Amino acid sequence: MKKEFHIFFTALMFYTRIPCPATIDHNPDYLNKASRYFPLIGWIVGSVAFGVYCVFNYLVAPEIAVIFSMIASVLVTGAFHEDGFADVCDGFGGGWTKEKILIIMKDSAIGAYGAIGIVLLLILKFQGLTQLIDVSDNPKFIIYNSQLIILLLLVSGHSLSRLAAISIVFTHEYSREDASSKSKPIAQSYSWREVVGAFFFGLLPLVILSYFQWQMLLVLIPVFLTRFFMARYFQKWIDGYTGDCLGATQQVCEVVFYLSVIALWKFI
């Protein structure tokens, strides 16, 4: 049990900026095993985002509360995944060979593709979250606690998108041949515990949400289709994935989740 707590705090330290015990370090072996808790980190980030939204929703308009909620999620993760998305936009937008793409993604400077991509992504996320907040107006959910539904939607979006991202580690090879990325230890090896743990924590919030409306399970289709095509695209151009690719997959799949739920409500 003590070892599992160490592995969990390793994941918390690596994927967020939440303070951890001083005894926790970047042990490569623990970092590899921490992939099982990556979707669980989504529970934490989604809960923080929900809490901040609730606080500001009492003070300002819901749209402004959503913006503060987004800011909170960025601060908690240190823009870890947003940075990966921007790097992927720059790398695949400006590079035409594997070597060039990897060099561009490694550059800390952000280019035009990255800047435009992150702006459009955040706009889509804001619009998606704003419409999700209107869940209390949905006649299928009106009999339930709307705040609980919103919480489950946010947690599901964060956990499921992280599952989609980390699942690429289980099916594809790491692209870089050197140790230039701090994400490489995650790609070295994994066991059935990492796979089962990731899927358990990634799917559980959505399963709970499906108790209120079983059709919510259908959002798995667009999310994992997105994951499939992104992984195939990465494989085609760089023969695998990098940490930036995982971050980009998380961000895109999170937005796809929100948009899929909104689209699904039109047919429920």
Short mmCIF file of C-alpha atoms in Angstrom, two decimals:
data_model
loop_
_atom_site.label_atom_id
_atom_site.label_comp_id
_atom_site.label_asym_id
_atom_site.label_seq_id
_atom_site.Cartn_x
_atom_site.Cartn_y
_atom_site.Cartn_z
CA MET A 1 0.00 0.00 0.00
CA LYS A 2 2.86 2.39 0.83
CA LYS A 3 4.35 1.71 -2.60
CA GLU A 4 1.03 2.46 -4.30
CA PHE A 5 0.78 5.78 -2.48
CA HIS A 6 4.31 6.57 -3.65
CA ILE A 7 3.34 5.72 -7.24
CA PHE A 8 0.19 7.86 -6.98
CA PHE A 9 2.09 10.85 -5.62
CA THR A 10 4.64 10.36 -8.41
CA ALA A 11 1.81 10.73 -10.90
CA LEU A 12 0.46 13.75 -9.01
CA MET A 13 3.88 15.41 -9.00
CA PHE A 14 4.56 14.68 -12.67
CA TYR A 15 1.17 15.64 -14.11
CA THR A 16 0.21 18.53 -11.82
CA ARG A 17 1.70 21.30 -9.73
CA ILE A 18 -0.04 20.19 -6.56
CA PRO A 19 2.51 19.97 -3.70
CA CYS A 20 3.59 16.43 -2.82
CA PRO A 21 5.54 14.96 0.12
CA ALA A 22 9.25 15.75 0.05
CA THR A 23 10.10 12.05 -0.15
CA ILE A 24 8.58 11.75 -3.64
CA ASP A 25 11.04 11.99 -6.53
CA HIS A 26 11.09 11.28 -10.26
CA ASN A 27 11.94 7.60 -9.90
CA PRO A 28 11.82 6.24 -13.49
CA ASP A 29 10.33 2.92 -12.38
CA TYR A 30 7.59 4.60 -10.34
CA LEU A 31 6.98 7.11 -13.12
CA ASN A 32 6.35 4.25 -15.51
CA LYS A 33 3.90 2.61 -13.10
CA ALA A 34 2.25 5.99 -12.45
CA SER A 35 0.58 5.79 -15.86
CA ARG A 36 -2.18 3.72 -14.19
CA TYR A 37 -3.13 6.82 -12.20
CA PHE A 38 -3.07 9.29 -15.10
CA PRO A 39 -6.88 9.19 -15.55
CA LEU A 40 -7.27 9.50 -11.76
CA ILE A 41 -5.43 12.81 -12.02
CA GLY A 42 -8.32 13.81 -14.28
CA TRP A 43 -10.68 13.29 -11.33
CA ILE A 44 -8.66 15.81 -9.34
CA VAL A 45 -8.34 18.38 -12.13
CA GLY A 46 -12.01 18.06 -13.06
CA SER A 47 -13.08 18.42 -9.42
CA VAL A 48 -10.94 21.52 -8.95
CA ALA A 49 -12.38 23.04 -12.13
CA PHE A 50 -15.90 22.28 -10.89
CA GLY A 51 -15.21 23.77 -7.45
CA VAL A 52 -13.86 26.99 -8.93
CA TYR A 53 -16.84 27.21 -11.28
CA CYS A 54 -19.29 26.83 -8.38
CA VAL A 55 -17.59 29.56 -6.34
CA PHE A 56 -17.49 32.10 -9.15
CA ASN A 57 -20.96 31.19 -10.40
CA TYR A 58 -22.32 32.78 -7.21
CA LEU A 59 -20.39 35.98 -7.93
CA VAL A 60 -20.43 36.50 -11.68
CA ALA A 61 -22.14 35.32 -14.86
CA PRO A 62 -21.82 31.59 -15.71
CA GLU A 63 -19.68 32.36 -18.77
CA ILE A 64 -17.12 34.20 -16.65
CA ALA A 65 -17.22 31.38 -14.09
CA VAL A 66 -16.38 28.95 -16.89
CA ILE A 67 -13.32 31.03 -17.79
CA PHE A 68 -12.11 30.95 -14.18
CA SER A 69 -12.74 27.20 -14.16
CA MET A 70 -10.53 26.83 -17.25
CA ILE A 71 -7.84 28.99 -15.64
CA ALA A 72 -7.91 26.75 -12.57
CA SER A 73 -7.40 23.59 -14.62
CA VAL A 74 -4.48 25.21 -16.45
CA LEU A 75 -2.87 26.32 -13.19
CA VAL A 76 -3.29 22.90 -11.58
CA THR A 77 -1.54 21.15 -14.48
CA GLY A 78 0.90 23.93 -15.29
CA ALA A 79 -0.48 24.01 -18.87
CA PHE A 80 1.29 20.66 -19.28
CA HIS A 81 -1.05 19.28 -21.93
CA GLU A 82 -1.82 22.63 -23.60
CA ASP A 83 1.91 23.07 -24.15
CA GLY A 84 2.07 19.64 -25.77
CA PHE A 85 -0.83 20.51 -28.06
CA ALA A 86 0.86 23.74 -29.15
CA ASP A 87 4.14 21.90 -29.81
CA VAL A 88 2.34 19.30 -31.90
CA CYS A 89 0.66 22.04 -33.95
CA ASP A 90 4.05 23.64 -34.59
CA GLY A 91 5.85 20.38 -35.25
CA PHE A 92 3.40 18.77 -37.62
CA GLY A 93 2.42 22.08 -39.16
CA GLY A 94 5.97 23.18 -39.95
CA GLY A 95 7.87 19.91 -40.35
CA TRP A 96 7.86 17.56 -43.32
CA THR A 97 10.18 14.85 -42.05
CA LYS A 98 10.35 12.92 -38.80
CA GLU A 99 13.60 14.59 -37.81
CA LYS A 100 12.32 18.09 -38.52
CA ILE A 101 9.03 17.50 -36.69
CA LEU A 102 10.83 16.22 -33.59
CA ILE A 103 13.27 19.14 -33.62
CA ILE A 104 10.44 21.70 -33.86
CA MET A 105 8.45 20.03 -31.07
CA LYS A 106 11.51 20.07 -28.83
CA ASP A 107 11.93 23.84 -29.33
CA SER A 108 10.51 25.75 -26.36
CA ALA A 109 9.44 28.70 -28.53
CA ILE A 110 5.88 28.75 -29.84
CA GLY A 111 5.23 29.40 -33.51
CA ALA A 112 2.27 30.55 -35.58
CA TYR A 113 0.73 27.07 -35.84
CA GLY A 114 0.95 26.55 -32.09
CA ALA A 115 -0.44 29.99 -31.23
CA ILE A 116 -3.36 29.70 -33.65
CA GLY A 117 -4.05 26.11 -32.61
CA ILE A 118 -4.16 26.81 -28.86
CA VAL A 119 -6.41 29.85 -29.33
CA LEU A 120 -8.90 27.86 -31.40
CA LEU A 121 -8.74 24.96 -28.95
CA LEU A 122 -9.49 27.18 -25.96
CA ILE A 123 -12.38 28.85 -27.80
CA LEU A 124 -13.90 25.44 -28.56
CA LYS A 125 -13.38 24.34 -24.98
CA PHE A 126 -14.99 27.50 -23.62
CA GLN A 127 -18.01 27.19 -25.89
CA GLY A 128 -18.35 23.49 -25.11
CA LEU A 129 -18.18 24.00 -21.36
CA THR A 130 -20.59 26.94 -21.50
CA GLN A 131 -23.20 24.81 -23.24
CA LEU A 132 -22.63 21.92 -20.85
CA ILE A 133 -23.46 24.21 -17.95
CA ASP A 134 -26.96 24.46 -19.38
CA VAL A 135 -27.49 20.80 -18.47
CA SER A 136 -30.14 21.77 -15.89
CA ASP A 137 -32.36 22.85 -18.78
CA ASN A 138 -32.25 19.38 -20.33
CA PRO A 139 -35.59 17.65 -19.63
CA LYS A 140 -33.84 14.29 -19.34
CA PHE A 141 -31.70 15.54 -16.46
CA ILE A 142 -33.99 18.06 -14.81
CA ILE A 143 -35.13 15.55 -12.15
CA TYR A 144 -31.55 15.08 -10.97
CA ASN A 145 -29.15 17.35 -9.14
CA SER A 146 -27.76 19.49 -11.97
CA GLN A 147 -24.59 20.30 -10.00
CA LEU A 148 -23.86 16.59 -9.66
CA ILE A 149 -24.32 16.11 -13.41
CA ILE A 150 -21.97 18.99 -14.16
CA LEU A 151 -19.38 17.54 -11.79
CA LEU A 152 -19.61 14.13 -13.44
CA LEU A 153 -19.35 15.69 -16.90
CA LEU A 154 -16.21 17.64 -16.01
CA VAL A 155 -14.56 14.70 -14.26
CA SER A 156 -15.52 12.35 -17.11
CA GLY A 157 -14.09 14.73 -19.71
CA HIS A 158 -10.78 14.99 -17.92
CA SER A 159 -10.45 11.31 -17.00
CA LEU A 160 -11.63 9.84 -20.32
CA SER A 161 -9.38 12.13 -22.36
CA ARG A 162 -6.41 11.11 -20.21
CA LEU A 163 -7.28 7.46 -20.73
CA ALA A 164 -7.36 8.02 -24.49
CA ALA A 165 -3.94 9.66 -24.31
CA ILE A 166 -2.21 7.11 -22.08
CA SER A 167 -3.68 4.20 -24.07
CA ILE A 168 -1.41 5.21 -26.96
CA VAL A 169 1.51 4.13 -24.76
CA PHE A 170 0.00 0.63 -24.65
CA THR A 171 -0.32 0.27 -28.43
CA HIS A 172 2.47 2.33 -30.02
CA GLU A 173 6.22 2.83 -29.77
CA TYR A 174 7.97 5.87 -28.38
CA SER A 175 9.39 7.93 -31.24
CA ARG A 176 12.51 9.57 -29.87
CA GLU A 177 15.64 7.43 -29.74
CA ASP A 178 17.34 9.51 -27.04
CA ALA A 179 16.32 10.55 -23.54
CA SER A 180 15.60 14.16 -24.49
CA SER A 181 12.03 13.96 -23.25
CA LYS A 182 11.10 13.62 -19.60
CA SER A 183 8.15 11.50 -20.73
CA LYS A 184 10.35 8.68 -22.00
CA PRO A 185 10.32 6.63 -18.75
CA ILE A 186 6.56 6.21 -19.17
CA ALA A 187 7.16 4.45 -22.48
CA GLN A 188 9.80 1.98 -21.32
CA SER A 189 7.51 -0.82 -20.12
CA TYR A 190 4.11 -1.48 -18.64
CA SER A 191 2.19 -4.37 -17.10
CA TRP A 192 -1.45 -5.39 -16.95
CA ARG A 193 -1.76 -3.31 -13.76
CA GLU A 194 -1.12 -0.11 -15.72
CA VAL A 195 -3.66 -1.07 -18.39
CA VAL A 196 -6.38 -2.16 -15.95
CA GLY A 197 -5.79 0.80 -13.62
CA ALA A 198 -5.90 3.33 -16.44
CA PHE A 199 -9.14 1.94 -17.88
CA PHE A 200 -10.77 1.65 -14.44
CA PHE A 201 -10.08 5.25 -13.43
CA GLY A 202 -10.70 6.52 -16.96
CA LEU A 203 -14.11 4.91 -17.45
CA LEU A 204 -15.63 4.91 -13.95
CA PRO A 205 -16.91 8.54 -13.94
CA LEU A 206 -18.61 8.00 -17.30
CA VAL A 207 -20.15 4.74 -16.09
CA ILE A 208 -21.58 6.60 -13.09
CA LEU A 209 -22.87 9.33 -15.41
CA SER A 210 -24.52 6.68 -17.59
CA TYR A 211 -26.64 5.69 -14.57
CA PHE A 212 -28.62 8.89 -15.17
CA GLN A 213 -28.66 8.47 -18.96
CA TRP A 214 -27.23 5.29 -20.49
CA GLN A 215 -26.73 6.95 -23.87
CA MET A 216 -23.81 8.87 -22.37
CA LEU A 217 -21.72 5.75 -23.03
CA LEU A 218 -22.00 6.52 -26.75
CA VAL A 219 -19.48 9.36 -26.36
CA LEU A 220 -16.82 6.66 -26.13
CA ILE A 221 -17.15 6.21 -29.90
CA PRO A 222 -16.11 9.72 -31.04
CA VAL A 223 -13.49 10.03 -28.29
CA PHE A 224 -11.71 6.80 -29.18
CA LEU A 225 -12.15 7.36 -32.90
CA THR A 226 -10.32 10.65 -32.38
CA ARG A 227 -7.65 8.83 -30.38
CA PHE A 228 -7.33 6.20 -33.14
CA PHE A 229 -6.86 8.69 -35.98
CA MET A 230 -4.47 10.88 -33.99
CA ALA A 231 -2.33 7.86 -33.07
CA ARG A 232 -2.32 6.73 -36.70
CA TYR A 233 -1.32 10.21 -37.83
CA PHE A 234 1.55 10.29 -35.35
CA GLN A 235 2.64 6.82 -36.46
CA LYS A 236 2.63 7.86 -40.11
CA TRP A 237 4.83 10.91 -39.59
CA ILE A 238 7.14 10.10 -36.68
CA ASP A 239 6.82 6.31 -36.30
CA GLY A 240 5.20 6.50 -32.88
CA TYR A 241 4.50 9.20 -30.32
CA THR A 242 6.15 11.63 -27.92
CA GLY A 243 5.03 13.23 -24.68
CA ASP A 244 3.77 16.20 -26.68
CA CYS A 245 1.62 13.84 -28.76
CA LEU A 246 0.04 12.47 -25.59
CA GLY A 247 -0.68 15.99 -24.35
CA ALA A 248 -2.25 16.94 -27.67
CA THR A 249 -4.39 13.80 -27.66
CA GLN A 250 -5.64 14.59 -24.16
CA GLN A 251 -6.63 18.13 -25.10
CA VAL A 252 -8.34 17.21 -28.36
CA CYS A 253 -10.19 14.24 -26.83
CA GLU A 254 -11.37 16.42 -23.94
CA VAL A 255 -12.92 18.91 -26.37
CA VAL A 256 -14.37 16.06 -28.46
CA PHE A 257 -16.00 14.69 -25.30
CA TYR A 258 -17.72 18.01 -24.53
CA LEU A 259 -18.89 18.48 -28.10
CA SER A 260 -20.08 14.87 -28.33
CA VAL A 261 -22.20 15.22 -25.20
CA ILE A 262 -23.76 18.40 -26.58
CA ALA A 263 -24.49 16.70 -29.91
CA LEU A 264 -25.85 13.62 -28.15
CA TRP A 265 -28.35 15.68 -26.15
CA LYS A 266 -30.01 16.71 -29.40
CA PHE A 267 -31.05 13.11 -30.02
CA ILE A 268 -31.83 11.87 -26.50
#
